[in-house]
Amino acid sequence: MFKKLCIFFRIDRSDLSYEEAISIYKRHNGIIIDVRNPEEYKSKHVKGAINIPLYEMDNIKNEIIDPDEVILLYCKTGKRSRMATAHPDAWNGLR
C-alpha cells in the first residue's frame, strides 16, 4: 500500500497545491510523476519529476521501487492525473 498517492493541480479542495506537493515531496523524499506527453514535459516540468505519459501508465511499476513511497502525480489541468490514478494496470499489485 502506498503511503499516499496524490494529485497536485487544484481541481477541487482535496487536490494539492504546487506548494503543498513540493513540501510533501521534500519531506517524504517522494516521487513526482508528470503524466503529460513527452513534448509537454520537455517544454517545462517540475524539477525532479519523471515523465510517464498517461498512455504509458502500465510502465509505472518499473519506476516504483518501494511501494511505500509517496507518489505525486501532475498534469496541466488535473484530468490526466485523475485518469492515471484509476488506470487499471498501473497500480495492480502496488496498492
PDB file as gemmi writes it, atoms N, CA and C in Angstrom:
CRYST1    1.000    1.000    1.000  90.00  90.00  90.00 P 1                      
ATOM      1  N   MET A   1       0.842  -1.183   0.000  1.00  0.00           N  
ATOM      2  CA  MET A   1       0.000   0.000   0.000  1.00  0.00           C  
ATOM      3  C   MET A   1       0.883   1.241   0.000  1.00  0.00           C  
ATOM      4  N   PHE A   2       0.572   2.167  -0.870  1.00  0.00           N  
ATOM      5  CA  PHE A   2       1.329   3.412  -0.901  1.00  0.00           C  
ATOM      6  C   PHE A   2       0.999   4.231   0.332  1.00  0.00           C  
ATOM      7  N   LYS A   3       1.990   4.942   0.853  1.00  0.00           N  
ATOM      8  CA  LYS A   3       1.724   5.865   1.943  1.00  0.00           C  
ATOM      9  C   LYS A   3       0.695   6.876   1.493  1.00  0.00           C  
ATOM     10  N   LYS A   4       0.876   7.387   0.287  1.00  0.00           N  
ATOM     11  CA  LYS A   4      -0.032   8.413  -0.220  1.00  0.00           C  
ATOM     12  C   LYS A   4       0.122   8.512  -1.722  1.00  0.00           C  
ATOM     13  N   LEU A   5      -0.968   8.549  -2.420  1.00  0.00           N  
ATOM     14  CA  LEU A   5      -0.997   8.784  -3.860  1.00  0.00           C  
ATOM     15  C   LEU A   5      -1.786  10.059  -4.054  1.00  0.00           C  
ATOM     16  N   CYS A   6      -1.116  11.111  -4.515  1.00  0.00           N  
ATOM     17  CA  CYS A   6      -1.737  12.429  -4.581  1.00  0.00           C  
ATOM     18  C   CYS A   6      -1.678  13.015  -5.976  1.00  0.00           C  
ATOM     19  N   ILE A   7      -2.628  13.858  -6.245  1.00  0.00           N  
ATOM     20  CA  ILE A   7      -2.649  14.642  -7.468  1.00  0.00           C  
ATOM     21  C   ILE A   7      -2.379  16.078  -7.061  1.00  0.00           C  
ATOM     22  N   PHE A   8      -1.497  16.748  -7.788  1.00  0.00           N  
ATOM     23  CA  PHE A   8      -1.383  18.166  -7.497  1.00  0.00           C  
ATOM     24  C   PHE A   8      -1.632  18.994  -8.727  1.00  0.00           C  
ATOM     25  N   PHE A   9      -2.767  19.490  -8.757  1.00  0.00           N  
ATOM     26  CA  PHE A   9      -3.285  20.543  -9.615  1.00  0.00           C  
ATOM     27  C   PHE A   9      -4.674  20.726  -9.049  1.00  0.00           C  
ATOM     28  N   ARG A  10      -4.936  21.844  -8.521  1.00  0.00           N  
ATOM     29  CA  ARG A  10      -6.128  22.015  -7.722  1.00  0.00           C  
ATOM     30  C   ARG A  10      -7.396  22.111  -8.566  1.00  0.00           C  
ATOM     31  N   ILE A  11      -8.097  20.994  -8.699  1.00  0.00           N  
ATOM     32  CA  ILE A  11      -9.414  20.967  -9.330  1.00  0.00           C  
ATOM     33  C   ILE A  11     -10.461  21.144  -8.233  1.00  0.00           C  
ATOM     34  N   ASP A  12     -10.246  20.455  -7.153  1.00  0.00           N  
ATOM     35  CA  ASP A  12     -11.142  20.618  -6.013  1.00  0.00           C  
ATOM     36  C   ASP A  12     -10.297  20.688  -4.747  1.00  0.00           C  
ATOM     37  N   ARG A  13     -10.939  20.862  -3.650  1.00  0.00           N  
ATOM     38  CA  ARG A  13     -10.221  21.097  -2.393  1.00  0.00           C  
ATOM     39  C   ARG A  13      -9.354  19.922  -1.949  1.00  0.00           C  
ATOM     40  N   SER A  14      -9.656  18.725  -2.420  1.00  0.00           N  
ATOM     41  CA  SER A  14      -8.876  17.561  -1.992  1.00  0.00           C  
ATOM     42  C   SER A  14      -7.538  17.455  -2.722  1.00  0.00           C  
ATOM     43  N   ASP A  15      -7.388  18.171  -3.828  1.00  0.00           N  
ATOM     44  CA  ASP A  15      -6.125  18.161  -4.566  1.00  0.00           C  
ATOM     45  C   ASP A  15      -5.124  19.082  -3.878  1.00  0.00           C  
ATOM     46  N   LEU A  16      -3.857  18.815  -4.124  1.00  0.00           N  
ATOM     47  CA  LEU A  16      -2.795  19.610  -3.521  1.00  0.00           C  
ATOM     48  C   LEU A  16      -2.424  20.794  -4.396  1.00  0.00           C  
ATOM     49  N   SER A  17      -2.010  21.858  -3.760  1.00  0.00           N  
ATOM     50  CA  SER A  17      -1.424  22.967  -4.500  1.00  0.00           C  
ATOM     51  C   SER A  17       0.023  22.584  -4.828  1.00  0.00           C  
ATOM     52  N   TYR A  18       0.647  23.333  -5.695  1.00  0.00           N  
ATOM     53  CA  TYR A  18       2.056  23.102  -6.033  1.00  0.00           C  
ATOM     54  C   TYR A  18       2.911  23.176  -4.768  1.00  0.00           C  
ATOM     55  N   GLU A  19       2.696  24.181  -3.955  1.00  0.00           N  
ATOM     56  CA  GLU A  19       3.485  24.367  -2.740  1.00  0.00           C  
ATOM     57  C   GLU A  19       3.319  23.190  -1.778  1.00  0.00           C  
ATOM     58  N   GLU A  20       2.083  22.723  -1.613  1.00  0.00           N  
ATOM     59  CA  GLU A  20       1.832  21.578  -0.732  1.00  0.00           C  
ATOM     60  C   GLU A  20       2.528  20.331  -1.272  1.00  0.00           C  
ATOM     61  N   ALA A  21       2.436  20.124  -2.578  1.00  0.00           N  
ATOM     62  CA  ALA A  21       3.046  18.942  -3.192  1.00  0.00           C  
ATOM     63  C   ALA A  21       4.567  18.952  -3.031  1.00  0.00           C  
ATOM     64  N   ILE A  22       5.199  20.087  -3.279  1.00  0.00           N  
ATOM     65  CA  ILE A  22       6.656  20.178  -3.148  1.00  0.00           C  
ATOM     66  C   ILE A  22       7.072  19.970  -1.702  1.00  0.00           C  
ATOM     67  N   SER A  23       6.316  20.487  -0.780  1.00  0.00           N  
ATOM     68  CA  SER A  23       6.612  20.278   0.642  1.00  0.00           C  
ATOM     69  C   SER A  23       6.559  18.786   0.992  1.00  0.00           C  
ATOM     70  N   ILE A  24       5.532  18.090   0.526  1.00  0.00           N  
ATOM     71  CA  ILE A  24       5.409  16.645   0.771  1.00  0.00           C  
ATOM     72  C   ILE A  24       6.542  15.895   0.088  1.00  0.00           C  
ATOM     73  N   TYR A  25       6.843  16.263  -1.148  1.00  0.00           N  
ATOM     74  CA  TYR A  25       7.932  15.637  -1.908  1.00  0.00           C  
ATOM     75  C   TYR A  25       9.253  15.729  -1.140  1.00  0.00           C  
ATOM     76  N   LYS A  26       9.561  16.899  -0.636  1.00  0.00           N  
ATOM     77  CA  LYS A  26      10.822  17.100   0.091  1.00  0.00           C  
ATOM     78  C   LYS A  26      10.812  16.396   1.442  1.00  0.00           C  
ATOM     79  N   ARG A  27       9.695  16.474   2.144  1.00  0.00           N  
ATOM     80  CA  ARG A  27       9.592  15.901   3.484  1.00  0.00           C  
ATOM     81  C   ARG A  27       9.664  14.374   3.462  1.00  0.00           C  
ATOM     82  N   HIS A  28       9.065  13.757   2.434  1.00  0.00           N  
ATOM     83  CA  HIS A  28       8.981  12.299   2.382  1.00  0.00           C  
ATOM     84  C   HIS A  28       9.872  11.673   1.323  1.00  0.00           C  
ATOM     85  N   ASN A  29      10.675  12.511   0.633  1.00  0.00           N  
ATOM     86  CA  ASN A  29      11.532  12.004  -0.438  1.00  0.00           C  
ATOM     87  C   ASN A  29      10.692  11.169  -1.415  1.00  0.00           C  
ATOM     88  N   GLY A  30       9.590  11.760  -1.848  1.00  0.00           N  
ATOM     89  CA  GLY A  30       8.651  11.066  -2.715  1.00  0.00           C  
ATOM     90  C   GLY A  30       9.061  11.068  -4.178  1.00  0.00           C  
ATOM     91  N   ILE A  31       8.147  10.609  -5.005  1.00  0.00           N  
ATOM     92  CA  ILE A  31       8.332  10.576  -6.452  1.00  0.00           C  
ATOM     93  C   ILE A  31       7.283  11.493  -7.074  1.00  0.00           C  
ATOM     94  N   ILE A  32       7.727  12.364  -7.964  1.00  0.00           N  
ATOM     95  CA  ILE A  32       6.802  13.210  -8.714  1.00  0.00           C  
ATOM     96  C   ILE A  32       6.724  12.656 -10.127  1.00  0.00           C  
ATOM     97  N   ILE A  33       5.508  12.347 -10.570  1.00  0.00           N  
ATOM     98  CA  ILE A  33       5.307  11.802 -11.909  1.00  0.00           C  
ATOM     99  C   ILE A  33       4.465  12.772 -12.718  1.00  0.00           C  
ATOM    100  N   ASP A  34       5.028  13.194 -13.837  1.00  0.00           N  
ATOM    101  CA  ASP A  34       4.361  14.068 -14.795  1.00  0.00           C  
ATOM    102  C   ASP A  34       3.699  13.152 -15.821  1.00  0.00           C  
ATOM    103  N   VAL A  35       2.372  13.158 -15.866  1.00  0.00           N  
ATOM    104  CA  VAL A  35       1.652  12.245 -16.751  1.00  0.00           C  
ATOM    105  C   VAL A  35       1.292  12.891 -18.097  1.00  0.00           C  
ATOM    106  N   ARG A  36       1.871  14.051 -18.372  1.00  0.00           N  
ATOM    107  CA  ARG A  36       1.639  14.712 -19.661  1.00  0.00           C  
ATOM    108  C   ARG A  36       2.465  14.025 -20.744  1.00  0.00           C  
ATOM    109  N   ASN A  37       2.235  14.408 -21.995  1.00  0.00           N  
ATOM    110  CA  ASN A  37       3.002  13.793 -23.080  1.00  0.00           C  
ATOM    111  C   ASN A  37       4.440  14.320 -23.076  1.00  0.00           C  
ATOM    112  N   PRO A  38       5.364  13.612 -23.703  1.00  0.00           N  
ATOM    113  CA  PRO A  38       6.779  13.992 -23.665  1.00  0.00           C  
ATOM    114  C   PRO A  38       7.069  15.412 -24.165  1.00  0.00           C  
ATOM    115  N   GLU A  39       6.333  15.881 -25.139  1.00  0.00           N  
ATOM    116  CA  GLU A  39       6.553  17.238 -25.644  1.00  0.00           C  
ATOM    117  C   GLU A  39       6.229  18.274 -24.575  1.00  0.00           C  
ATOM    118  N   GLU A  40       5.132  18.068 -23.850  1.00  0.00           N  
ATOM    119  CA  GLU A  40       4.769  18.985 -22.766  1.00  0.00           C  
ATOM    120  C   GLU A  40       5.832  18.948 -21.669  1.00  0.00           C  
ATOM    121  N   TYR A  41       6.284  17.751 -21.332  1.00  0.00           N  
ATOM    122  CA  TYR A  41       7.305  17.578 -20.303  1.00  0.00           C  
ATOM    123  C   TYR A  41       8.593  18.303 -20.692  1.00  0.00           C  
ATOM    124  N   LYS A  42       9.014  18.144 -21.947  1.00  0.00           N  
ATOM    125  CA  LYS A  42      10.244  18.787 -22.413  1.00  0.00           C  
ATOM    126  C   LYS A  42      10.148  20.303 -22.389  1.00  0.00           C  
ATOM    127  N   SER A  43       8.973  20.835 -22.652  1.00  0.00           N  
ATOM    128  CA  SER A  43       8.838  22.289 -22.688  1.00  0.00           C  
ATOM    129  C   SER A  43       8.949  22.905 -21.295  1.00  0.00           C  
ATOM    130  N   LYS A  44       8.463  22.215 -20.273  1.00  0.00           N  
ATOM    131  CA  LYS A  44       8.551  22.699 -18.895  1.00  0.00           C  
ATOM    132  C   LYS A  44       8.021  21.620 -17.963  1.00  0.00           C  
ATOM    133  N   HIS A  45       8.749  21.377 -16.886  1.00  0.00           N  
ATOM    134  CA  HIS A  45       8.286  20.406 -15.903  1.00  0.00           C  
ATOM    135  C   HIS A  45       8.825  20.746 -14.514  1.00  0.00           C  
ATOM    136  N   VAL A  46       8.245  20.130 -13.522  1.00  0.00           N  
ATOM    137  CA  VAL A  46       8.671  20.315 -12.144  1.00  0.00           C  
ATOM    138  C   VAL A  46      10.032  19.651 -11.973  1.00  0.00           C  
ATOM    139  N   LYS A  47      10.953  20.374 -11.359  1.00  0.00           N  
ATOM    140  CA  LYS A  47      12.296  19.841 -11.131  1.00  0.00           C  
ATOM    141  C   LYS A  47      12.211  18.543 -10.330  1.00  0.00           C  
ATOM    142  N   GLY A  48      12.865  17.510 -10.837  1.00  0.00           N  
ATOM    143  CA  GLY A  48      12.878  16.207 -10.178  1.00  0.00           C  
ATOM    144  C   GLY A  48      11.785  15.259 -10.641  1.00  0.00           C  
ATOM    145  N   ALA A  49      10.846  15.754 -11.444  1.00  0.00           N  
ATOM    146  CA  ALA A  49       9.742  14.909 -11.920  1.00  0.00           C  
ATOM    147  C   ALA A  49      10.229  13.956 -13.004  1.00  0.00           C  
ATOM    148  N   ILE A  50       9.630  12.778 -13.012  1.00  0.00           N  
ATOM    149  CA  ILE A  50       9.870  11.849 -14.109  1.00  0.00           C  
ATOM    150  C   ILE A  50       8.635  11.855 -14.993  1.00  0.00           C  
ATOM    151  N   ASN A  51       8.825  11.597 -16.267  1.00  0.00           N  
ATOM    152  CA  ASN A  51       7.720  11.639 -17.220  1.00  0.00           C  
ATOM    153  C   ASN A  51       7.249  10.235 -17.545  1.00  0.00           C  
ATOM    154  N   ILE A  52       6.015   9.941 -17.160  1.00  0.00           N  
ATOM    155  CA  ILE A  52       5.350   8.710 -17.570  1.00  0.00           C  
ATOM    156  C   ILE A  52       3.991   9.154 -18.111  1.00  0.00           C  
ATOM    157  N   PRO A  53       3.895   9.323 -19.441  1.00  0.00           N  
ATOM    158  CA  PRO A  53       2.629   9.786 -20.012  1.00  0.00           C  
ATOM    159  C   PRO A  53       1.473   8.853 -19.651  1.00  0.00           C  
ATOM    160  N   LEU A  54       0.307   9.440 -19.604  1.00  0.00           N  
ATOM    161  CA  LEU A  54      -0.893   8.668 -19.255  1.00  0.00           C  
ATOM    162  C   LEU A  54      -1.000   7.396 -20.087  1.00  0.00           C  
ATOM    163  N   TYR A  55      -0.682   7.480 -21.378  1.00  0.00           N  
ATOM    164  CA  TYR A  55      -0.814   6.312 -22.246  1.00  0.00           C  
ATOM    165  C   TYR A  55       0.241   5.238 -21.971  1.00  0.00           C  
ATOM    166  N   GLU A  56       1.186   5.512 -21.080  1.00  0.00           N  
ATOM    167  CA  GLU A  56       2.191   4.519 -20.694  1.00  0.00           C  
ATOM    168  C   GLU A  56       2.112   4.172 -19.209  1.00  0.00           C  
ATOM    169  N   MET A  57       0.990   4.434 -18.575  1.00  0.00           N  
ATOM    170  CA  MET A  57       0.876   4.233 -17.126  1.00  0.00           C  
ATOM    171  C   MET A  57       1.145   2.802 -16.683  1.00  0.00           C  
ATOM    172  N   ASP A  58       0.953   1.831 -17.571  1.00  0.00           N  
ATOM    173  CA  ASP A  58       1.239   0.462 -17.157  1.00  0.00           C  
ATOM    174  C   ASP A  58       2.735   0.268 -16.894  1.00  0.00           C  
ATOM    175  N   ASN A  59       3.580   1.207 -17.315  1.00  0.00           N  
ATOM    176  CA  ASN A  59       5.029   1.137 -17.055  1.00  0.00           C  
ATOM    177  C   ASN A  59       5.420   1.713 -15.704  1.00  0.00           C  
ATOM    178  N   ILE A  60       4.473   2.221 -14.960  1.00  0.00           N  
ATOM    179  CA  ILE A  60       4.807   2.868 -13.699  1.00  0.00           C  
ATOM    180  C   ILE A  60       5.440   1.892 -12.711  1.00  0.00           C  
ATOM    181  N   LYS A  61       5.063   0.647 -12.802  1.00  0.00           N  
ATOM    182  CA  LYS A  61       5.628  -0.356 -11.895  1.00  0.00           C  
ATOM    183  C   LYS A  61       7.137  -0.469 -12.044  1.00  0.00           C  
ATOM    184  N   ASN A  62       7.657  -0.134 -13.229  1.00  0.00           N  
ATOM    185  CA  ASN A  62       9.097  -0.183 -13.453  1.00  0.00           C  
ATOM    186  C   ASN A  62       9.830   0.971 -12.766  1.00  0.00           C  
ATOM    187  N   GLU A  63       9.127   2.024 -12.429  1.00  0.00           N  
ATOM    188  CA  GLU A  63       9.732   3.204 -11.816  1.00  0.00           C  
ATOM    189  C   GLU A  63       9.640   3.202 -10.295  1.00  0.00           C  
ATOM    190  N   ILE A  64       8.720   2.428  -9.755  1.00  0.00           N  
ATOM    191  CA  ILE A  64       8.498   2.441  -8.309  1.00  0.00           C  
ATOM    192  C   ILE A  64       9.198   1.248  -7.678  1.00  0.00           C  
ATOM    193  N   ILE A  65      10.197   1.556  -6.896  1.00  0.00           N  
ATOM    194  CA  ILE A  65      10.960   0.502  -6.223  1.00  0.00           C  
ATOM    195  C   ILE A  65      10.312   0.142  -4.891  1.00  0.00           C  
ATOM    196  N   ASP A  66       9.900   1.145  -4.162  1.00  0.00           N  
ATOM    197  CA  ASP A  66       9.324   0.949  -2.842  1.00  0.00           C  
ATOM    198  C   ASP A  66       7.837   1.309  -2.879  1.00  0.00           C  
ATOM    199  N   PRO A  67       6.951   0.339  -2.734  1.00  0.00           N  
ATOM    200  CA  PRO A  67       5.523   0.638  -2.794  1.00  0.00           C  
ATOM    201  C   PRO A  67       5.026   1.510  -1.640  1.00  0.00           C  
ATOM    202  N   ASP A  68       5.883   1.774  -0.654  1.00  0.00           N  
ATOM    203  CA  ASP A  68       5.511   2.662   0.446  1.00  0.00           C  
ATOM    204  C   ASP A  68       5.898   4.109   0.178  1.00  0.00           C  
ATOM    205  N   GLU A  69       6.458   4.391  -1.004  1.00  0.00           N  
ATOM    206  CA  GLU A  69       6.845   5.755  -1.329  1.00  0.00           C  
ATOM    207  C   GLU A  69       5.617   6.637  -1.538  1.00  0.00           C  
ATOM    208  N   VAL A  70       5.805   7.913  -1.289  1.00  0.00           N  
ATOM    209  CA  VAL A  70       4.769   8.890  -1.570  1.00  0.00           C  
ATOM    210  C   VAL A  70       4.855   9.209  -3.057  1.00  0.00           C  
ATOM    211  N   ILE A  71       3.747   9.056  -3.755  1.00  0.00           N  
ATOM    212  CA  ILE A  71       3.682   9.285  -5.203  1.00  0.00           C  
ATOM    213  C   ILE A  71       2.821  10.516  -5.452  1.00  0.00           C  
ATOM    214  N   LEU A  72       3.367  11.472  -6.192  1.00  0.00           N  
ATOM    215  CA  LEU A  72       2.648  12.693  -6.545  1.00  0.00           C  
ATOM    216  C   LEU A  72       2.502  12.741  -8.056  1.00  0.00           C  
ATOM    217  N   LEU A  73       1.278  12.856  -8.530  1.00  0.00           N  
ATOM    218  CA  LEU A  73       1.002  12.902  -9.963  1.00  0.00           C  
ATOM    219  C   LEU A  73       0.573  14.303 -10.359  1.00  0.00           C  
ATOM    220  N   TYR A  74       1.008  14.740 -11.542  1.00  0.00           N  
ATOM    221  CA  TYR A  74       0.513  16.015 -12.041  1.00  0.00           C  
ATOM    222  C   TYR A  74       0.442  16.035 -13.553  1.00  0.00           C  
ATOM    223  N   CYS A  75      -0.361  16.980 -14.046  1.00  0.00           N  
ATOM    224  CA  CYS A  75      -0.514  17.246 -15.472  1.00  0.00           C  
ATOM    225  C   CYS A  75      -0.912  18.714 -15.600  1.00  0.00           C  
ATOM    226  N   LYS A  76      -1.376  19.110 -16.736  1.00  0.00           N  
ATOM    227  CA  LYS A  76      -1.720  20.521 -16.948  1.00  0.00           C  
ATOM    228  C   LYS A  76      -2.982  20.940 -16.193  1.00  0.00           C  
ATOM    229  N   THR A  77      -4.007  20.116 -16.239  1.00  0.00           N  
ATOM    230  CA  THR A  77      -5.289  20.504 -15.646  1.00  0.00           C  
ATOM    231  C   THR A  77      -5.752  19.613 -14.500  1.00  0.00           C  
ATOM    232  N   GLY A  78      -5.133  18.473 -14.316  1.00  0.00           N  
ATOM    233  CA  GLY A  78      -5.561  17.518 -13.295  1.00  0.00           C  
ATOM    234  C   GLY A  78      -6.370  16.365 -13.860  1.00  0.00           C  
ATOM    235  N   LYS A  79      -6.889  16.521 -15.066  1.00  0.00           N  
ATOM    236  CA  LYS A  79      -7.728  15.478 -15.668  1.00  0.00           C  
ATOM    237  C   LYS A  79      -6.936  14.193 -15.907  1.00  0.00           C  
ATOM    238  N   ARG A  80      -5.765  14.300 -16.528  1.00  0.00           N  
ATOM    239  CA  ARG A  80      -4.958  13.103 -16.801  1.00  0.00           C  
ATOM    240  C   ARG A  80      -4.426  12.485 -15.517  1.00  0.00           C  
ATOM    241  N   SER A  81      -4.135  13.311 -14.520  1.00  0.00           N  
ATOM    242  CA  SER A  81      -3.683  12.777 -13.233  1.00  0.00           C  
ATOM    243  C   SER A  81      -4.768  11.927 -12.598  1.00  0.00           C  
ATOM    244  N   ARG A  82      -5.991  12.420 -12.652  1.00  0.00           N  
ATOM    245  CA  ARG A  82      -7.112  11.643 -12.105  1.00  0.00           C  
ATOM    246  C   ARG A  82      -7.296  10.351 -12.887  1.00  0.00           C  
ATOM    247  N   MET A  83      -7.176  10.429 -14.204  1.00  0.00           N  
ATOM    248  CA  MET A  83      -7.298   9.215 -15.025  1.00  0.00           C  
ATOM    249  C   MET A  83      -6.183   8.230 -14.678  1.00  0.00           C  
ATOM    250  N   ALA A  84      -4.991   8.739 -14.414  1.00  0.00           N  
ATOM    251  CA  ALA A  84      -3.864   7.873 -14.074  1.00  0.00           C  
ATOM    252  C   ALA A  84      -4.098   7.121 -12.774  1.00  0.00           C  
ATOM    253  N   THR A  85      -4.728   7.751 -11.804  1.00  0.00           N  
ATOM    254  CA  THR A  85      -4.988   7.060 -10.534  1.00  0.00           C  
ATOM    255  C   THR A  85      -5.980   5.928 -10.705  1.00  0.00           C  
ATOM    256  N   ALA A  86      -6.809   6.024 -11.739  1.00  0.00           N  
ATOM    257  CA  ALA A  86      -7.813   4.992 -11.992  1.00  0.00           C  
ATOM    258  C   ALA A  86      -7.377   3.976 -13.039  1.00  0.00           C  
ATOM    259  N   HIS A  87      -6.176   4.137 -13.579  1.00  0.00           N  
ATOM    260  CA  HIS A  87      -5.682   3.227 -14.625  1.00  0.00           C  
ATOM    261  C   HIS A  87      -5.598   1.812 -14.050  1.00  0.00           C  
ATOM    262  N   PRO A  88      -6.301   0.841 -14.627  1.00  0.00           N  
ATOM    263  CA  PRO A  88      -6.394  -0.492 -14.022  1.00  0.00           C  
ATOM    264  C   PRO A  88      -5.081  -1.257 -13.924  1.00  0.00           C  
ATOM    265  N   ASP A  89      -4.196  -1.131 -14.899  1.00  0.00           N  
ATOM    266  CA  ASP A  89      -2.963  -1.920 -14.884  1.00  0.00           C  
ATOM    267  C   ASP A  89      -1.823  -1.250 -14.133  1.00  0.00           C  
ATOM    268  N   ALA A  90      -1.864   0.065 -14.028  1.00  0.00           N  
ATOM    269  CA  ALA A  90      -0.741   0.799 -13.443  1.00  0.00           C  
ATOM    270  C   ALA A  90      -0.510   0.444 -11.984  1.00  0.00           C  
ATOM    271  N   TRP A  91      -1.547   0.351 -11.208  1.00  0.00           N  
ATOM    272  CA  TRP A  91      -1.397   0.201  -9.764  1.00  0.00           C  
ATOM    273  C   TRP A  91      -1.650  -1.222  -9.297  1.00  0.00           C  
ATOM    274  N   ASN A  92      -1.995  -2.131 -10.218  1.00  0.00           N  
ATOM    275  CA  ASN A  92      -2.279  -3.512  -9.843  1.00  0.00           C  
ATOM    276  C   ASN A  92      -1.070  -4.137  -9.169  1.00  0.00           C  
ATOM    277  N   GLY A  93      -1.257  -4.617  -7.977  1.00  0.00           N  
ATOM    278  CA  GLY A  93      -0.167  -5.239  -7.225  1.00  0.00           C  
ATOM    279  C   GLY A  93       0.658  -4.257  -6.432  1.00  0.00           C  
ATOM    280  N   LEU A  94       0.406  -2.957  -6.598  1.00  0.00           N  
ATOM    281  CA  LEU A  94       1.170  -1.957  -5.861  1.00  0.00           C  
ATOM    282  C   LEU A  94       0.352  -1.291  -4.767  1.00  0.00           C  
ATOM    283  N   ARG A  95      -0.948  -1.323  -4.879  1.00  0.00           N  
ATOM    284  CA  ARG A  95      -1.798  -0.665  -3.873  1.00  0.00           C  
ATOM    285  C   ARG A  95      -2.018  -1.555  -2.689  1.00  0.00           C  
TER     286      ARG A  95                                                      
END                                                                             
